[in-house]
XYZ file of C-alpha atoms in Angstrom:
555
model
C 59.856 56.376 74.816
C 59.735 57.039 78.548
C 62.645 58.818 80.094
C 64.662 57.382 82.989
C 67.345 58.864 85.238
C 71.060 58.699 84.634
C 71.355 56.317 87.601
C 68.818 54.012 85.950
C 70.700 54.266 82.644
C 73.810 53.181 84.565
C 71.999 50.063 85.825
C 70.435 49.221 82.461
C 73.779 49.636 80.681
C 75.578 47.271 83.057
C 72.781 44.758 82.494
C 73.375 45.064 78.740
C 77.063 44.307 79.343
C 76.115 41.193 81.343
C 77.899 42.456 84.443
C 77.738 39.838 87.208
C 79.323 41.739 90.056
C 80.144 45.356 90.914
C 82.666 46.213 93.632
C 82.394 49.571 95.328
C 82.049 51.930 98.235
C 79.289 54.570 98.425
C 79.534 58.303 99.070
C 77.664 61.537 98.512
C 78.251 61.826 94.764
C 76.981 58.324 93.993
C 73.960 58.071 96.317
C 71.509 58.158 93.351
C 73.363 55.209 91.800
C 73.453 53.266 95.063
C 69.722 53.845 95.449
C 69.173 52.041 92.140
C 71.766 49.379 93.011
C 69.485 48.423 95.904
C 67.249 46.622 93.356
C 69.885 45.730 90.738
C 69.839 42.161 89.397
C 73.638 41.799 89.618
C 75.763 41.413 92.751
C 76.785 44.637 94.459
C 79.766 43.966 96.742
C 80.495 46.497 99.462
C 84.221 46.506 100.169
C 85.760 48.434 103.069
C 87.949 50.736 100.988
C 87.906 51.944 97.390
C 91.359 50.441 96.825
C 89.907 47.136 97.974
C 87.099 47.533 95.452
C 89.345 48.120 92.465
C 91.785 45.324 93.352
C 88.793 42.997 93.798
C 87.563 43.984 90.330
C 91.095 43.318 89.062
C 91.194 39.853 90.646
C 87.776 39.052 89.191
C 88.951 40.151 85.732
C 92.269 38.262 85.765
C 90.717 35.043 87.061
C 87.774 35.017 84.621
C 88.905 36.982 81.559
C 85.810 39.187 81.919
C 85.757 42.949 82.470
C 86.041 43.924 86.150
C 83.766 46.747 87.298
C 84.036 49.035 90.326
C 82.659 52.336 91.612
C 83.663 55.045 94.071
C 82.414 58.402 95.144
C 84.141 61.673 94.205
C 87.321 63.267 95.616
C 89.130 60.927 98.036
C 86.992 57.989 96.977
C 88.098 58.496 93.402
C 91.754 59.113 94.238
C 91.724 55.861 96.230
C 91.200 54.129 92.887
C 94.445 55.480 91.466
C 96.804 52.700 92.626
C 94.375 50.070 91.369
C 94.090 51.758 87.982
C 97.874 51.920 87.631
C 98.131 48.265 88.699
C 95.603 47.204 86.058
C 97.158 49.453 83.408
C 100.661 48.028 83.895
C 99.385 44.442 83.651
C 96.816 45.043 80.863
C 93.742 44.069 82.890
C 90.289 44.782 81.377
C 88.373 47.025 83.757
C 85.747 49.777 83.817
C 85.911 52.040 86.879
C 83.230 54.602 87.684
C 84.022 57.587 89.886
C 81.369 59.919 91.226
C 81.945 63.625 90.683
C 80.536 66.888 92.050
C 77.703 68.533 90.108
C 78.636 69.882 86.696
C 77.976 73.463 87.832
C 80.639 73.117 90.566
C 83.414 71.674 88.428
C 86.621 73.696 88.723
C 85.433 75.583 91.802
C 87.196 73.489 94.476
C 83.877 72.162 95.686
C 83.689 69.730 98.600
C 85.205 66.378 97.559
C 86.094 67.620 94.094
C 89.207 66.308 92.346
C 90.246 66.410 88.700
C 90.022 62.653 88.395
C 90.115 62.664 84.629
C 93.383 64.610 84.652
C 94.860 62.506 87.457
C 94.080 59.191 85.743
C 94.873 60.113 82.145
C 98.374 58.510 82.111
C 97.252 55.329 83.939
C 94.120 54.440 81.976
C 93.633 53.167 78.467
C 90.990 55.875 78.102
C 88.862 58.020 80.400
C 85.690 60.079 80.158
C 83.968 62.932 81.967
C 80.229 62.656 81.263
C 78.757 66.083 80.470
C 75.355 65.105 79.089
C 73.082 62.330 80.341
C 72.162 61.570 76.709
C 75.773 60.402 76.196
C 75.920 58.073 79.195
C 74.769 54.819 77.585
C 77.069 55.346 74.585
C 80.040 56.095 76.819
C 79.481 52.948 78.894
C 79.203 50.880 75.714
C 82.461 52.356 74.420
C 84.212 51.899 77.756
C 83.533 48.158 77.900
C 84.649 47.766 74.292
C 87.877 49.710 74.770
C 88.695 47.919 78.046
C 88.363 44.447 76.555
C 89.566 44.848 72.959
C 93.097 44.985 71.593
C 95.534 45.199 74.469
C 93.161 45.171 77.465
C 93.289 47.912 80.063
C 91.315 50.031 82.519
C 88.853 52.720 81.416
C 87.521 55.320 83.854
C 84.166 57.128 83.635
C 83.854 60.233 85.816
C 80.166 60.794 86.489
C 78.863 64.104 87.968
C 76.036 63.583 90.428
C 73.616 65.833 88.526
C 73.988 63.606 85.442
C 72.777 60.634 87.486
C 69.586 62.566 88.372
C 68.757 63.998 84.959
C 66.348 62.204 82.644
C 66.865 60.819 79.174
C 65.541 58.107 76.919
C 67.526 54.863 77.256
C 68.783 53.436 74.018
C 71.825 51.194 74.209
C 73.947 51.363 71.031
C 74.108 48.229 68.942
C 77.533 49.086 67.528
C 80.625 51.149 68.241
C 81.823 54.059 66.120
C 85.336 55.048 67.185
C 87.230 56.248 64.068
C 90.449 56.832 66.008
C 90.523 53.397 67.645
C 91.089 50.246 65.595
C 92.622 47.457 67.700
C 92.261 44.750 65.053
C 95.211 44.024 62.804
C 95.586 42.038 59.609
C 98.551 39.769 60.162
C 101.318 40.424 57.638
C 101.713 37.154 55.678
C 105.120 38.115 54.335
C 106.329 38.653 57.889
C 104.866 35.293 58.873
C 106.895 33.599 56.128
C 110.066 35.421 57.177
C 109.485 34.380 60.777
C 108.865 30.758 59.832
C 112.071 30.638 57.790
C 114.036 32.013 60.734
C 112.442 29.540 63.161
C 113.066 26.581 60.855
C 116.741 27.466 60.466
C 117.427 28.190 64.139
C 119.456 25.807 66.295
C 118.879 27.259 69.760
C 115.458 28.918 69.741
C 113.341 29.658 72.821
C 109.753 30.847 73.159
C 109.247 33.589 75.724
C 105.526 33.823 76.586
C 103.893 36.482 78.758
C 100.571 37.860 79.864
C 99.541 38.544 76.272
C 99.493 34.799 75.624
C 97.041 34.364 78.492
C 94.743 37.271 77.628
C 94.490 36.060 74.022
C 93.685 32.490 75.081
C 96.685 31.151 73.194
C 97.517 28.327 75.624
C 96.581 25.286 73.546
C 97.980 26.784 70.336
C 101.216 27.670 72.106
C 101.583 24.149 73.486
C 101.011 22.588 70.053
C 103.454 25.046 68.467
C 106.179 24.224 71.001
C 105.594 20.492 70.654
C 105.812 20.579 66.855
C 108.909 22.756 66.731
C 110.542 21.262 69.863
C 111.299 24.735 71.123
C 111.563 25.225 74.927
C 109.164 27.692 76.549
C 110.009 30.339 79.130
C 107.115 32.137 80.850
C 107.265 35.577 82.417
C 105.746 36.272 85.844
C 102.561 37.428 84.111
C 102.714 34.450 81.774
C 102.797 31.724 84.450
C 100.257 29.109 83.383
C 100.364 30.035 79.702
C 102.376 26.841 79.207
C 102.162 23.845 81.572
C 105.174 23.738 83.852
C 105.079 19.938 84.003
C 105.807 19.796 80.258
C 109.373 18.706 79.500
C 109.807 21.817 77.321
C 108.944 24.213 80.147
C 111.773 26.280 81.575
C 109.674 28.354 83.966
C 110.278 31.981 84.838
C 113.377 34.012 83.830
C 114.891 37.165 85.224
C 115.904 38.553 88.607
C 114.485 35.637 90.618
C 113.889 33.235 87.767
C 115.292 29.772 87.075
C 118.949 29.535 86.235
C 118.008 27.253 83.340
C 115.676 29.912 81.854
C 118.314 32.619 82.158
C 121.005 30.364 80.665
C 118.702 29.464 77.764
C 117.917 33.103 76.958
C 121.605 33.986 77.134
C 122.688 31.137 74.837
C 119.757 31.254 72.425
C 120.079 32.212 68.782
C 116.389 33.125 68.449
C 113.729 34.400 70.865
C 110.092 34.060 69.828
C 108.471 36.578 72.157
C 104.720 36.097 72.618
C 102.855 38.881 74.405
C 105.750 40.089 76.539
C 107.311 43.488 77.064
C 110.874 42.585 78.093
C 110.736 44.521 81.346
C 113.887 45.245 83.306
C 113.271 42.445 85.830
C 113.542 40.002 82.928
C 116.409 41.482 80.930
C 118.738 42.597 83.707
C 121.583 44.653 82.208
C 120.085 45.286 78.796
C 123.259 45.420 76.707
C 124.230 41.909 77.848
C 120.778 40.387 77.369
C 120.619 37.461 74.910
C 123.669 38.679 72.945
C 123.397 36.066 70.190
C 119.655 36.067 69.699
C 117.514 37.456 66.942
C 114.008 38.381 68.072
C 110.597 37.674 66.587
C 108.153 39.752 68.619
C 104.430 38.894 68.570
C 102.255 41.510 70.253
C 98.838 43.155 69.870
C 100.341 46.526 70.824
C 102.736 48.016 68.216
C 104.169 50.295 70.913
C 105.814 47.292 72.579
C 107.839 46.356 69.495
C 111.524 47.244 69.988
C 110.666 49.354 73.049
C 113.227 47.547 75.208
C 114.729 44.841 72.986
C 115.128 45.250 69.226
C 112.900 42.977 67.167
C 114.132 41.701 63.818
C 110.657 40.556 62.781
C 107.598 42.192 64.364
C 104.309 40.323 64.121
C 101.506 42.660 65.145
C 98.288 40.972 66.151
C 96.488 38.779 68.620
C 98.972 36.206 69.949
C 96.680 33.250 69.381
C 95.860 34.284 65.807
C 99.518 34.904 64.956
C 100.569 31.501 66.316
C 97.728 29.853 64.393
C 99.017 31.511 61.234
C 102.609 30.600 61.959
C 102.135 26.957 62.980
C 101.446 25.472 59.518
C 104.676 27.046 58.237
C 106.822 25.431 60.926
C 108.680 22.194 60.197
C 108.706 19.434 62.755
C 112.078 19.345 64.425
C 114.016 17.437 67.081
C 116.772 19.917 67.963
C 118.449 17.122 69.910
C 121.629 18.947 70.914
C 119.720 22.005 72.174
C 117.117 19.951 74.044
C 119.869 17.880 75.650
C 121.527 21.078 76.860
C 118.210 22.407 78.173
C 117.538 19.175 80.088
C 121.002 19.293 81.607
C 120.480 22.874 82.813
C 117.090 21.948 84.270
C 118.432 18.873 86.053
C 121.435 20.646 87.519
C 119.711 23.905 88.498
C 116.334 23.387 90.177
C 115.043 25.890 92.697
C 116.471 24.843 96.054
C 116.795 25.946 99.653
C 118.453 24.729 102.816
C 115.978 22.694 104.828
C 116.220 23.418 108.531
C 113.903 21.482 110.775
C 114.139 24.159 113.458
C 112.360 26.747 111.350
C 109.551 26.706 108.831
C 110.893 27.585 105.419
C 108.478 29.623 103.278
C 109.453 27.596 100.223
C 108.277 24.457 102.027
C 104.911 26.086 102.727
C 104.380 26.726 99.008
C 105.545 23.214 98.109
C 103.021 21.757 100.535
C 100.221 23.927 99.164
C 101.138 22.729 95.681
C 101.048 19.111 96.824
C 97.795 19.403 98.755
C 95.949 21.198 95.935
C 97.580 19.199 93.138
C 98.641 22.495 91.580
C 95.041 23.399 90.771
C 94.281 26.278 93.125
C 94.000 29.919 92.110
C 97.034 31.532 93.717
C 96.854 35.251 94.462
C 99.903 36.981 95.889
C 100.980 40.160 97.517
C 104.299 41.677 96.435
C 107.732 40.900 97.804
C 109.359 37.641 98.814
C 105.965 35.927 99.123
C 105.266 36.736 95.459
C 108.538 35.251 94.249
C 108.292 32.068 96.350
C 104.723 31.569 95.116
C 105.984 31.972 91.535
C 108.923 29.602 92.064
C 107.520 26.731 94.121
C 103.905 26.336 92.924
C 103.373 24.414 89.692
C 101.186 26.364 87.239
C 99.684 24.304 84.486
C 96.681 26.317 83.313
C 96.150 30.024 82.584
C 94.507 32.453 85.029
C 95.578 30.526 88.141
C 98.337 32.949 89.122
C 97.241 36.502 89.964
C 99.770 39.098 91.048
C 100.709 42.713 90.547
C 103.628 42.232 88.170
C 104.331 45.600 86.610
C 103.504 48.077 89.359
C 104.360 45.708 92.220
C 101.491 46.804 94.432
C 101.646 45.708 98.061
C 98.121 45.273 99.401
C 96.882 43.794 96.123
C 96.488 40.171 97.190
C 93.720 40.096 99.799
C 91.126 42.126 97.861
C 92.113 40.510 94.547
C 91.575 37.102 96.158
C 88.016 37.974 97.176
C 87.318 39.155 93.628
C 88.782 35.945 92.206
C 86.685 33.840 94.593
C 83.508 35.570 93.384
C 84.530 34.874 89.800
C 85.670 31.293 90.415
C 83.153 30.064 92.994
C 83.980 26.374 92.594
C 87.748 26.746 92.815
C 90.097 26.958 95.775
C 91.485 30.495 96.024
C 94.586 31.041 98.154
C 96.070 34.421 99.061
C 99.824 34.074 99.632
C 100.803 37.061 101.733
C 103.633 38.599 103.646
C 102.954 40.121 107.043
C 103.800 43.600 105.731
C 101.655 43.649 102.623
C 98.755 41.873 104.354
C 98.286 44.887 106.594
C 97.938 47.306 103.687
C 94.361 46.247 102.909
C 93.590 44.168 105.986
C 90.148 45.792 106.258
C 88.927 43.532 103.450
C 88.719 40.683 105.968
C 85.328 42.228 106.724
C 84.249 41.892 103.092
C 85.416 38.280 102.958
C 83.475 37.483 106.129
C 80.345 39.402 105.107
C 80.022 37.417 101.885
C 81.369 34.209 103.490
C 83.939 33.794 100.747
C 86.076 30.678 101.414
C 89.378 32.391 100.650
C 92.378 30.723 102.291
C 94.797 33.383 103.564
C 98.363 32.214 104.121
C 100.602 34.748 105.855
C 104.302 33.935 105.502
C 105.100 35.823 108.667
C 108.787 36.738 108.957
C 108.099 39.903 110.969
C 109.772 42.002 108.343
C 109.457 43.644 104.969
C 111.325 40.676 103.598
C 112.448 41.732 100.143
C 113.754 45.118 101.294
C 115.404 43.440 104.276
C 117.046 40.973 101.870
C 118.551 43.839 99.863
C 119.709 45.505 103.091
C 121.356 42.225 104.116
C 123.105 41.671 100.794
C 124.000 45.210 99.747
C 123.682 47.502 102.816
C 125.699 45.607 105.488
C 122.596 44.285 107.283
C 121.516 47.775 108.301
C 117.827 46.887 108.668
C 116.427 50.372 108.475
C 112.624 50.382 108.979
C 112.127 46.803 107.807
C 111.662 44.853 111.058
C 107.988 44.840 112.018
C 106.167 44.535 115.318
C 102.942 42.938 114.207
C 99.553 42.540 115.822
C 98.259 39.097 116.724
C 96.911 38.065 113.302
C 94.939 35.166 114.773
C 93.074 37.412 117.182
C 92.636 39.962 114.401
C 91.005 37.419 112.105
C 88.856 36.119 114.949
C 87.688 39.666 115.624
C 86.345 39.687 112.074
C 84.700 36.299 112.689
C 87.200 34.352 110.561
C 88.698 31.042 111.674
C 92.443 31.378 112.203
C 95.431 29.429 113.476
C 99.117 30.006 114.048
C 101.770 27.503 112.978
C 105.268 27.661 114.461
C 106.456 24.047 114.090
C 107.307 22.574 110.683
C 106.026 19.171 111.814
C 102.528 20.626 112.236
C 102.441 22.426 108.901
C 101.033 19.813 106.533
C 98.124 18.833 108.780
C 97.312 22.475 109.500
C 97.277 23.386 105.789
C 95.127 20.364 105.013
C 92.634 21.392 107.710
C 92.591 24.958 106.357
C 91.899 23.808 102.803
C 89.075 21.566 104.034
C 87.494 24.279 106.169
C 84.096 25.381 104.896
C 84.665 29.134 104.860
C 87.449 31.697 105.033
C 90.607 30.812 106.937
C 93.676 32.744 107.999
C 96.891 30.849 108.707
C 99.627 32.824 110.468
C 102.766 30.832 109.662
C 105.931 31.875 111.431
C 108.734 31.453 108.913
C 112.480 31.996 109.043
C 113.077 35.731 109.223
C 116.320 35.871 107.269
C 115.341 33.477 104.504
C 116.153 34.974 101.099
C 114.792 34.551 97.591
C 117.365 32.886 95.370
C 118.641 32.776 92.735
C 118.999 36.508 92.373
C 120.401 38.798 89.714
C 121.877 41.854 91.471
C 120.909 45.258 90.116
C 122.970 46.283 87.105
C 124.095 42.740 86.300
C 123.289 40.495 83.374
C 120.816 37.673 83.932
C 123.595 35.095 83.608
C 125.284 36.626 86.702
C 123.030 35.068 89.343
C 123.905 34.632 92.992
C 122.616 31.949 95.384
C 120.113 29.198 94.776
C-alpha cells in the first residue's frame, strides 16, 4: 500500500467521517494541512479569528446534530480555541477541534508559538490527544469523532505537531473502535423503570423538566406523547427550548432566574419532578435548599455524574433520554389530573411575560415578538449572552428542537455572530437570525467578513441599548444605579456593516419596526439591523441572587 503524508491522512479521515464543512484559520504549524485543504472535497471556511471558527463549528453542530469540526494553528491560535471548547463542553456539544503544534523535537523547549494545549484543555474537553506517531493519526481521528458524538456529547481536541503532518504512513481507516475504558451505552434498569412508573402513576402534581439532553437524544416526539398520555405539564430549560412545543397547552416554558412565574410556581408546588436530560444548574434552582421542597425526583440522564449532583434523585434512570422514555411510556396510565391542570392553566393565564409598552421607545421585547410573528416561530434563533439572550428565550415561540442556539452554561459573549454563520451553513434553507446586544456583538464583530465572503443570508438584529444591559440592570437594582463601566459609546454599526459590504439599516421609531424587519427578512443576503431600544429596560421576572425561585420580582 502506498504511503501518504499525515496531512493527506487528515483529509482522508475527515472524508471517512462525512465532514461537510471545516471552520478554521491557518498558521505556520498547519500549512501542510492547508495545502491539502486547497483540493479537499468538503467546504473549508476561513473565519477571521480562531474563536470565530470554533463558535461557528458549535453553531453548525447544535443546529444539525452533526459533529462540528474546526482547526487552528499552534500557540495563540490554539489558545484562541479555549473559550469555544469550554462553551461546547458546558453545553454538551459534539465537536472535534484540531490544533497545530510545533515539531515533536521542539516540544517542551518554549519554541516559537508553542503552548501546552493538551494540558490547557484537559478540564474543558471530553477527551484530548497529542499525536506522537503518524501511524496513529487515522485511529485517533476515528476515536475522536466517536467520543464526541456518543454518550453525553462533547468536544474532543487533537493536538497535531507539524512534523506528523509531513511524515508518511499507509492510510487505513479503522472499521471499529476499541476503547476498553469508555462505554457510553447503558442497559436501562427495568426495576427502576417500574419504580418510576409507580411513582408517576400515583403522583398528583407531577411536572416534566426537559433540557438539552432531550434535544441531543432526539426525544421530542416521545416526550410529547408521554406528556399527552400522562397529562403532565412540561417545563423546558434554556438549553431545552424546543424540546417540547411551546404552543402545547401543557407547556410551561422556561423556569429559573428569568423564567415564567408559572414554571417556577409549578416546580415549587410539585410533588414529583421527572427530569429529562437536565443538570439543575443554579440559574434554575435558585436557593437550593428551598427548591421544590415537596417534590421527589426521577432523574433521566445519559451521564451518571449528573445524578444527585445538585438535586437529590430518588430514582435515577441512566440512559439515553429517548430510550428511557420509550421504556417508561407503556408503564404509564392515562390520566386527567384535572385539579393540577386547572391550577397550571390559572398560573399561565395570570402570569404571562409582560412589559410596559411605551410608544416613545422601541421595547426589545416587542422586537422579538415581531420577529416571532413575521417568521411564524420557524426561524433558527441564535443569541449572544445577556438581556438579548433572555428576551429571545422569553418572547420567541419555540416549537421544534435545534431552533434555539445559545451559550447556556458558560454564558459566552461573542458566541452569537459566528455561531449564526455556522448554523446558516448547516441549515441552508432556513432563516437564521442572530439576536445580539451591542456589547456582545463587538466581541467577534470581525466575522462580518466571513458572512460577507460566503454570502450567508444571516439576519443580524442588534438590540442596541448602548450598554452592557444585564450588568447595568444588576447595578440599577442592587448597586444604587452606579453604572460602573457599563455605558458604551458605540461605533456606527450601519457604517461598519456597510464597510464589510453588508446591507444595514437603523431603526429608531417603533412605528417603522415591523416594515423594516419584514424588509430585512426578505432581503436576499446578509442584513444588519441596528435597533435603538430603551436603555433602561430590564428583564423580568427576576429571581434575585440567593433567593428561592418562588421569590420573583417584576414582570
